[in-house]
Coordinates of C-alpha atoms and ligand atoms in Angstrom, one line a residue:
M1 CA 96.7 67.4 94.3
R2 CA 98.8 64.8 92.2
P3 CA 99.1 61.2 94.0
F4 CA 103.1 61.3 94.3
K5 CA 102.7 64.9 95.9
L6 CA 99.6 64.0 98.8
V7 CA 102.8 61.2 99.3
L8 CA 104.8 63.9 100.1
S9 CA 102.5 66.4 101.7
L10 CA 102.1 63.6 104.3
L11 CA 105.2 63.1 104.4
G12 CA 105.9 66.3 105.0
A13 CA 103.0 66.4 107.8
F14 CA 104.4 64.1 110.1
G15 CA 107.8 66.0 110.2
L16 CA 110.1 62.6 108.1
F17 CA 110.1 64.8 104.9
G18 CA 113.0 67.2 105.2
G19 CA 112.8 68.2 100.9
A20 CA 111.6 70.8 98.7
E21 CA 107.9 70.4 99.6
A22 CA 108.8 71.6 103.7
F23 CA 109.2 74.6 105.7
T24 CA 110.3 75.0 109.5
N25 CA 109.4 78.4 111.4
P26 CA 110.2 81.1 111.2
V27 CA 110.0 82.4 108.1
R28 CA 111.5 85.9 109.1
N29 CA 113.4 86.4 112.6
P30 CA 113.9 89.5 113.9
G31 CA 111.6 91.8 111.9
G32 CA 108.9 89.5 112.0
S33 CA 106.4 91.6 114.1
D34 CA 102.7 92.1 112.7
P35 CA 103.3 90.0 109.5
Q36 CA 100.9 89.3 106.3
V37 CA 101.7 86.9 104.1
T38 CA 99.6 86.7 100.4
Y39 CA 99.4 84.2 97.7
S40 CA 98.9 86.1 94.0
G41 CA 100.3 85.0 90.5
G42 CA 102.4 82.7 91.7
Y43 CA 104.3 84.2 94.4
Y44 CA 104.0 84.2 98.6
Y45 CA 104.6 87.7 99.4
L46 CA 105.5 88.9 103.2
I47 CA 104.8 91.6 104.9
S48 CA 105.8 92.9 108.3
T49 CA 106.9 95.9 110.3
T50 CA 110.2 97.7 109.8
W51 CA 109.1 100.8 111.4
D52 CA 111.1 103.2 109.6
N53 CA 109.9 102.0 106.0
L54 CA 107.3 99.2 104.1
Q55 CA 109.3 96.4 102.9
L56 CA 108.3 93.6 100.5
R57 CA 109.7 89.8 100.4
R58 CA 108.6 87.2 98.0
A59 CA 109.2 83.9 96.7
T60 CA 107.9 80.6 95.3
T61 CA 107.6 78.8 98.1
I62 CA 107.6 79.5 102.1
Q63 CA 110.7 78.3 102.8
G64 CA 112.2 80.5 99.6
L65 CA 110.1 83.7 102.1
K66 CA 113.5 83.0 104.4
S67 CA 115.9 83.9 102.0
A68 CA 114.3 86.1 99.9
T69 CA 116.1 89.7 99.4
P70 CA 114.0 92.7 100.8
R71 CA 112.5 95.4 98.8
V72 CA 111.8 98.7 100.2
I73 CA 108.5 99.4 98.6
Y74 CA 108.0 102.4 100.5
S75 CA 109.2 105.3 103.1
D76 CA 108.0 108.9 103.8
T77 CA 109.5 112.1 104.8
N78 CA 106.3 113.9 105.9
P79 CA 106.9 114.2 109.7
S80 CA 103.4 113.9 110.6
R81 CA 104.2 110.1 108.8
R82 CA 107.5 109.1 108.6
C83 CA 107.7 107.1 112.1
N84 CA 106.3 104.1 113.7
M85 CA 104.7 102.5 110.6
W86 CA 103.2 99.2 112.1
A87 CA 101.4 96.5 110.4
P88 CA 101.0 97.0 106.9
E89 CA 98.2 94.5 105.3
M90 CA 98.3 94.3 101.3
H91 CA 94.6 93.9 99.8
Y92 CA 93.3 93.6 96.5
F93 CA 90.1 95.6 94.7
D94 CA 89.2 95.6 90.8
G95 CA 92.5 94.9 89.4
R96 CA 94.7 96.8 92.1
W97 CA 96.4 96.4 95.0
Y98 CA 96.6 98.2 98.5
I99 CA 98.3 98.4 101.5
Y100 CA 97.1 99.9 104.4
Y101 CA 99.6 100.6 107.0
T102 CA 99.8 102.9 110.3
A103 CA 102.5 105.4 110.3
G104 CA 103.0 108.9 113.0
N105 CA 105.0 110.9 114.0
C106 CA 108.8 110.7 115.6
N107 CA 108.4 111.8 119.2
N108 CA 105.4 109.7 120.6
L109 CA 103.0 107.0 119.7
D110 CA 99.8 110.0 119.9
G111 CA 99.8 110.7 115.9
Q112 CA 99.4 106.9 115.0
R113 CA 96.7 107.3 111.9
M114 CA 95.8 104.9 109.0
H115 CA 96.9 105.3 105.7
A116 CA 96.8 103.7 102.4
L117 CA 99.2 103.5 99.3
V118 CA 97.8 102.1 96.1
G119 CA 99.8 99.5 93.9
G120 CA 99.2 97.8 90.8
A121 CA 97.8 94.7 89.0
T122 CA 100.5 93.0 90.9
P123 CA 102.2 93.6 94.4
W124 CA 105.8 93.7 92.9
D125 CA 104.8 96.8 90.6
S126 CA 105.5 100.5 92.0
W127 CA 103.1 102.4 95.2
S128 CA 102.4 105.7 95.8
Y129 CA 100.8 107.4 98.7
G130 CA 97.4 107.4 98.1
R131 CA 95.5 108.8 101.3
Q132 CA 95.5 108.9 105.3
M133 CA 92.2 106.9 106.3
L134 CA 91.2 108.5 109.9
N135 CA 91.3 111.1 111.1
E136 CA 91.6 110.3 114.7
W137 CA 93.5 107.5 116.2
G138 CA 93.4 104.1 114.8
I139 CA 96.1 101.4 114.3
D140 CA 96.2 97.8 112.6
G141 CA 93.5 99.1 110.3
T142 CA 91.8 96.0 107.6
V143 CA 88.9 95.1 105.1
V144 CA 86.6 92.9 106.2
R145 CA 84.1 91.6 102.8
F146 CA 80.3 91.1 103.4
A147 CA 78.6 90.0 100.3
D148 CA 75.0 91.9 101.4
W149 CA 76.8 94.7 103.5
G150 CA 79.8 95.7 101.3
N151 CA 83.4 96.4 102.4
Y152 CA 84.3 97.2 106.3
F153 CA 87.0 98.8 107.7
V154 CA 88.5 97.5 110.8
Y155 CA 90.8 99.1 113.3
S156 CA 92.1 99.2 116.8
C157 CA 90.4 102.6 118.3
Q158 CA 90.4 104.7 121.5
T159 CA 88.1 107.3 120.7
G160 CA 85.0 107.7 123.1
V161 CA 86.2 104.2 124.7
Q162 CA 88.9 104.1 127.6
Y163 CA 90.7 101.1 126.0
Q164 CA 92.3 99.9 122.8
S165 CA 88.6 98.6 121.3
T166 CA 87.6 97.1 117.8
C167 CA 86.0 99.5 115.7
V168 CA 84.8 99.7 111.5
R169 CA 83.8 102.3 109.3
K170 CA 82.6 101.9 105.8
L171 CA 85.4 101.7 103.6
G172 CA 84.3 104.5 100.7
S173 CA 84.1 103.4 96.5
D174 CA 87.9 104.6 96.1
Y175 CA 89.5 101.9 98.6
I176 CA 91.5 104.4 100.5
S177 CA 88.9 106.4 102.3
T178 CA 86.3 105.7 105.0
T179 CA 82.9 106.9 105.0
G180 CA 80.1 107.8 107.7
G181 CA 80.3 107.0 111.2
L182 CA 82.6 105.6 113.8
S183 CA 81.4 102.1 115.2
I184 CA 82.8 100.4 118.5
I185 CA 81.9 96.6 118.0
S186 CA 84.0 94.7 120.2
Q187 CA 85.6 95.7 123.6
P188 CA 88.0 94.2 125.9
D189 CA 85.7 93.2 128.6
Q190 CA 86.8 89.8 129.7
P191 CA 89.2 88.3 132.3
W192 CA 91.5 87.2 129.0
E193 CA 91.8 89.8 127.7
R194 CA 92.9 92.5 130.4
S195 CA 96.5 91.3 130.7
G196 CA 99.2 93.9 131.3
T197 CA 96.7 96.7 130.0
P198 CA 93.0 95.5 128.2
V199 CA 93.8 95.9 124.4
Q200 CA 91.7 94.8 121.3
E201 CA 94.0 94.8 118.0
G202 CA 95.5 93.4 114.9
A203 CA 92.0 92.4 113.5
N204 CA 91.8 90.9 110.0
A205 CA 89.1 88.8 108.7
L206 CA 89.2 84.9 108.2
Y207 CA 86.4 83.9 106.1
F208 CA 86.0 80.2 107.0
G209 CA 83.6 76.8 106.5
G210 CA 81.1 79.3 105.3
R211 CA 81.2 81.8 108.1
T212 CA 83.1 85.3 108.4
Y213 CA 85.6 86.2 111.8
I214 CA 87.5 88.8 112.8
A215 CA 90.7 87.3 114.4
Y216 CA 92.3 89.9 116.7
S217 CA 94.9 90.1 119.3
A218 CA 93.9 90.3 122.7
N219 CA 96.2 91.5 126.0
Y220 CA 99.2 94.0 126.1
C221 CA 102.1 92.8 123.7
W222 CA 105.0 92.8 126.2
T223 CA 103.1 90.1 128.6
P224 CA 102.9 86.3 127.3
D225 CA 99.5 86.5 127.2
Y226 CA 99.6 88.3 124.1
C227 CA 97.1 85.8 122.1
V228 CA 94.5 85.3 119.2
A229 CA 90.7 85.6 119.8
T230 CA 87.7 86.0 117.5
L231 CA 84.3 87.6 117.1
E232 CA 82.0 85.6 114.5
W233 CA 79.8 87.3 112.8
N234 CA 76.0 86.3 112.8
G235 CA 75.7 85.8 108.8
T236 CA 73.0 88.7 108.6
G237 CA 73.6 91.8 111.3
N238 CA 74.9 95.2 110.3
P239 CA 78.4 94.7 110.4
A240 CA 78.5 97.9 112.1
S241 CA 76.0 96.6 115.4
P242 CA 77.8 94.9 118.1
S243 CA 74.9 92.9 118.6
S244 CA 76.1 91.1 115.3
W245 CA 79.3 89.7 116.6
T246 CA 80.1 87.0 119.1
K247 CA 83.6 86.8 120.9
S248 CA 85.4 83.5 121.6
N249 CA 85.3 82.0 125.2
G250 CA 88.9 82.6 125.3
C251 CA 92.1 82.7 123.1
V252 CA 91.9 80.3 120.3
L253 CA 95.7 80.4 119.6
S254 CA 98.2 81.2 122.7
S255 CA 102.0 80.7 123.9
A256 CA 103.3 77.5 123.4
N257 CA 106.7 75.4 122.9
G258 CA 108.7 78.2 123.5
H259 CA 106.7 81.0 121.8
Y260 CA 105.5 83.8 123.7
G261 CA 103.2 86.0 123.1
T262 CA 101.5 84.4 119.7
G263 CA 99.5 86.8 118.0
H264 CA 98.5 89.2 115.3
N265 CA 97.0 87.2 112.5
S266 CA 96.3 86.9 109.0
F267 CA 95.0 84.3 106.8
F268 CA 95.9 83.2 103.0
M269 CA 95.0 80.2 101.1
S270 CA 96.7 77.8 99.7
P271 CA 98.2 77.8 95.4
D272 CA 94.7 76.0 94.8
G273 CA 92.5 77.0 97.0
T274 CA 91.7 74.5 99.6
E275 CA 93.6 75.4 102.5
T276 CA 93.3 78.4 104.6
W277 CA 96.8 79.4 106.4
I278 CA 97.3 81.5 109.1
T279 CA 101.1 83.8 109.3
F280 CA 101.4 85.1 113.1
H281 CA 104.0 86.8 115.1
A282 CA 106.0 85.4 118.3
T283 CA 108.9 85.6 120.7
S284 CA 111.1 83.2 122.4
N285 CA 111.3 86.3 125.5
P286 CA 108.9 84.6 128.2
N287 CA 107.7 88.1 129.4
G288 CA 106.4 88.8 125.5
A289 CA 107.6 91.5 123.3
C290 CA 106.4 94.7 121.2
D291 CA 109.9 95.4 119.7
D292 CA 111.3 94.0 116.7
S293 CA 112.7 91.2 117.9
R294 CA 109.6 89.2 117.6
Y295 CA 109.3 86.9 114.3
A296 CA 107.0 85.4 112.1
L297 CA 105.6 81.5 111.7
V298 CA 103.6 80.4 109.2
Q299 CA 101.0 77.6 110.1
P300 CA 97.7 75.6 108.6
L301 CA 94.4 76.0 110.4
R302 CA 92.2 72.9 110.3
A303 CA 88.5 72.5 111.2
N304 CA 87.0 71.1 114.2
Q305 CA 84.6 68.5 114.2
N306 CA 81.5 70.8 114.0
G307 CA 83.2 73.4 111.1
T308 CA 84.9 75.5 113.4
P309 CA 88.3 76.9 112.5
N310 CA 91.2 75.4 114.6
F311 CA 94.1 77.4 115.2
G312 CA 96.1 74.8 116.4
I313 CA 99.3 74.8 117.9
A314 CA 102.6 76.7 117.3
Q315 CA 105.7 74.4 116.3
G316 CA 109.2 74.1 117.9
P317 CA 112.0 75.3 114.9
S318 CA 113.0 71.6 113.7
Y319 CA 109.1 71.1 112.7
N320 CA 108.6 70.4 109.2
W321 CA 105.6 71.8 108.0
P322 CA 104.4 70.7 104.8
E323 CA 104.4 73.7 101.9
P324 CA 100.6 74.9 100.8
S325 CA 98.6 72.6 98.7
D326 CA 99.3 73.7 94.7
Ligands
NAG411 C1 71.9 89.0 113.6 O1 72.3 90.3 114.8 C2 70.9 91.2 114.5 C3 71.5 92.7 115.3 O2 72.5 92.9 114.5 C4 69.5 90.6 115.0 O3 68.9 91.8 114.5 C5 69.8 89.2 113.8 O4 68.4 89.2 114.1 C6 70.7 88.6 114.4 N1 70.5 87.2 113.0 C7 70.6 85.8 113.6 C8 70.6 85.1 112.3 O5 71.1 85.7 114.4

């Protein structure tokens, strides 16, 4: 980072600088449920749940995302998957972009399944339907990468278990299928993840300080207790084995400063690769929300003294965050 930019960033960090180098939250309101921001080729891309289609926005700054024109990149007419399109996530493998998303029928939520779209070399290229990835109920799918074990598809499941839990299957070599059996690696069995109804959902990989985590959302979304918690991989064990994972001792990102139900996170690296940033949603409704009133927020992760991630605290709408470091 150049010295001049460092000064601007520090000013931004202390909320003293309101210019092009700073941004304020939320970055999308309403329509910010289940948000993912990713950075690629000079652009930040934002995608979130818009129910009857998938929309992408892009801009060269986080602040710019707020006024970016949405592009509808996908909609469907197939009755089994044209409604309740949730939690789209972009992932890049072998020169190509993929989107994993949840969709189902228009009558109820029993038909929610994971599906994949196939894109091009940049997220702004055209997208086409890939395939259905699960034959059982499953939502909020994502991929976690392990150097020695390969790629695992991680999602919120309800097969062979009473409450929405965290399941994994091996990701196929085509990146749009799953192979092998289902493994339940974690269940909402702690008192702090059973508000409303016990739930684990919204998983996303966090690679931080040389460790691999799954950051997920705990509790029911129509409660202010909806929050982020983590599972930490032990670094060697089979990712499909529950004993390879350790759950956090409670929420790591919770309601604060008028933001309720802080959850459904994703992560991206700053353009210069030095900072990890989190994107998540919240609502101003003190009872929590599961609907389109939720907005998307972006903030940096810091490292605790022992190297573990510090998710920070959601700040109010006048707080100036420095743009990610480039
Ligand atoms: C990680 O977990 C596996 C069980 O899945 C266990 O066999 C292994 O010893 C653990 N490794 C460490 C470093 O704790």
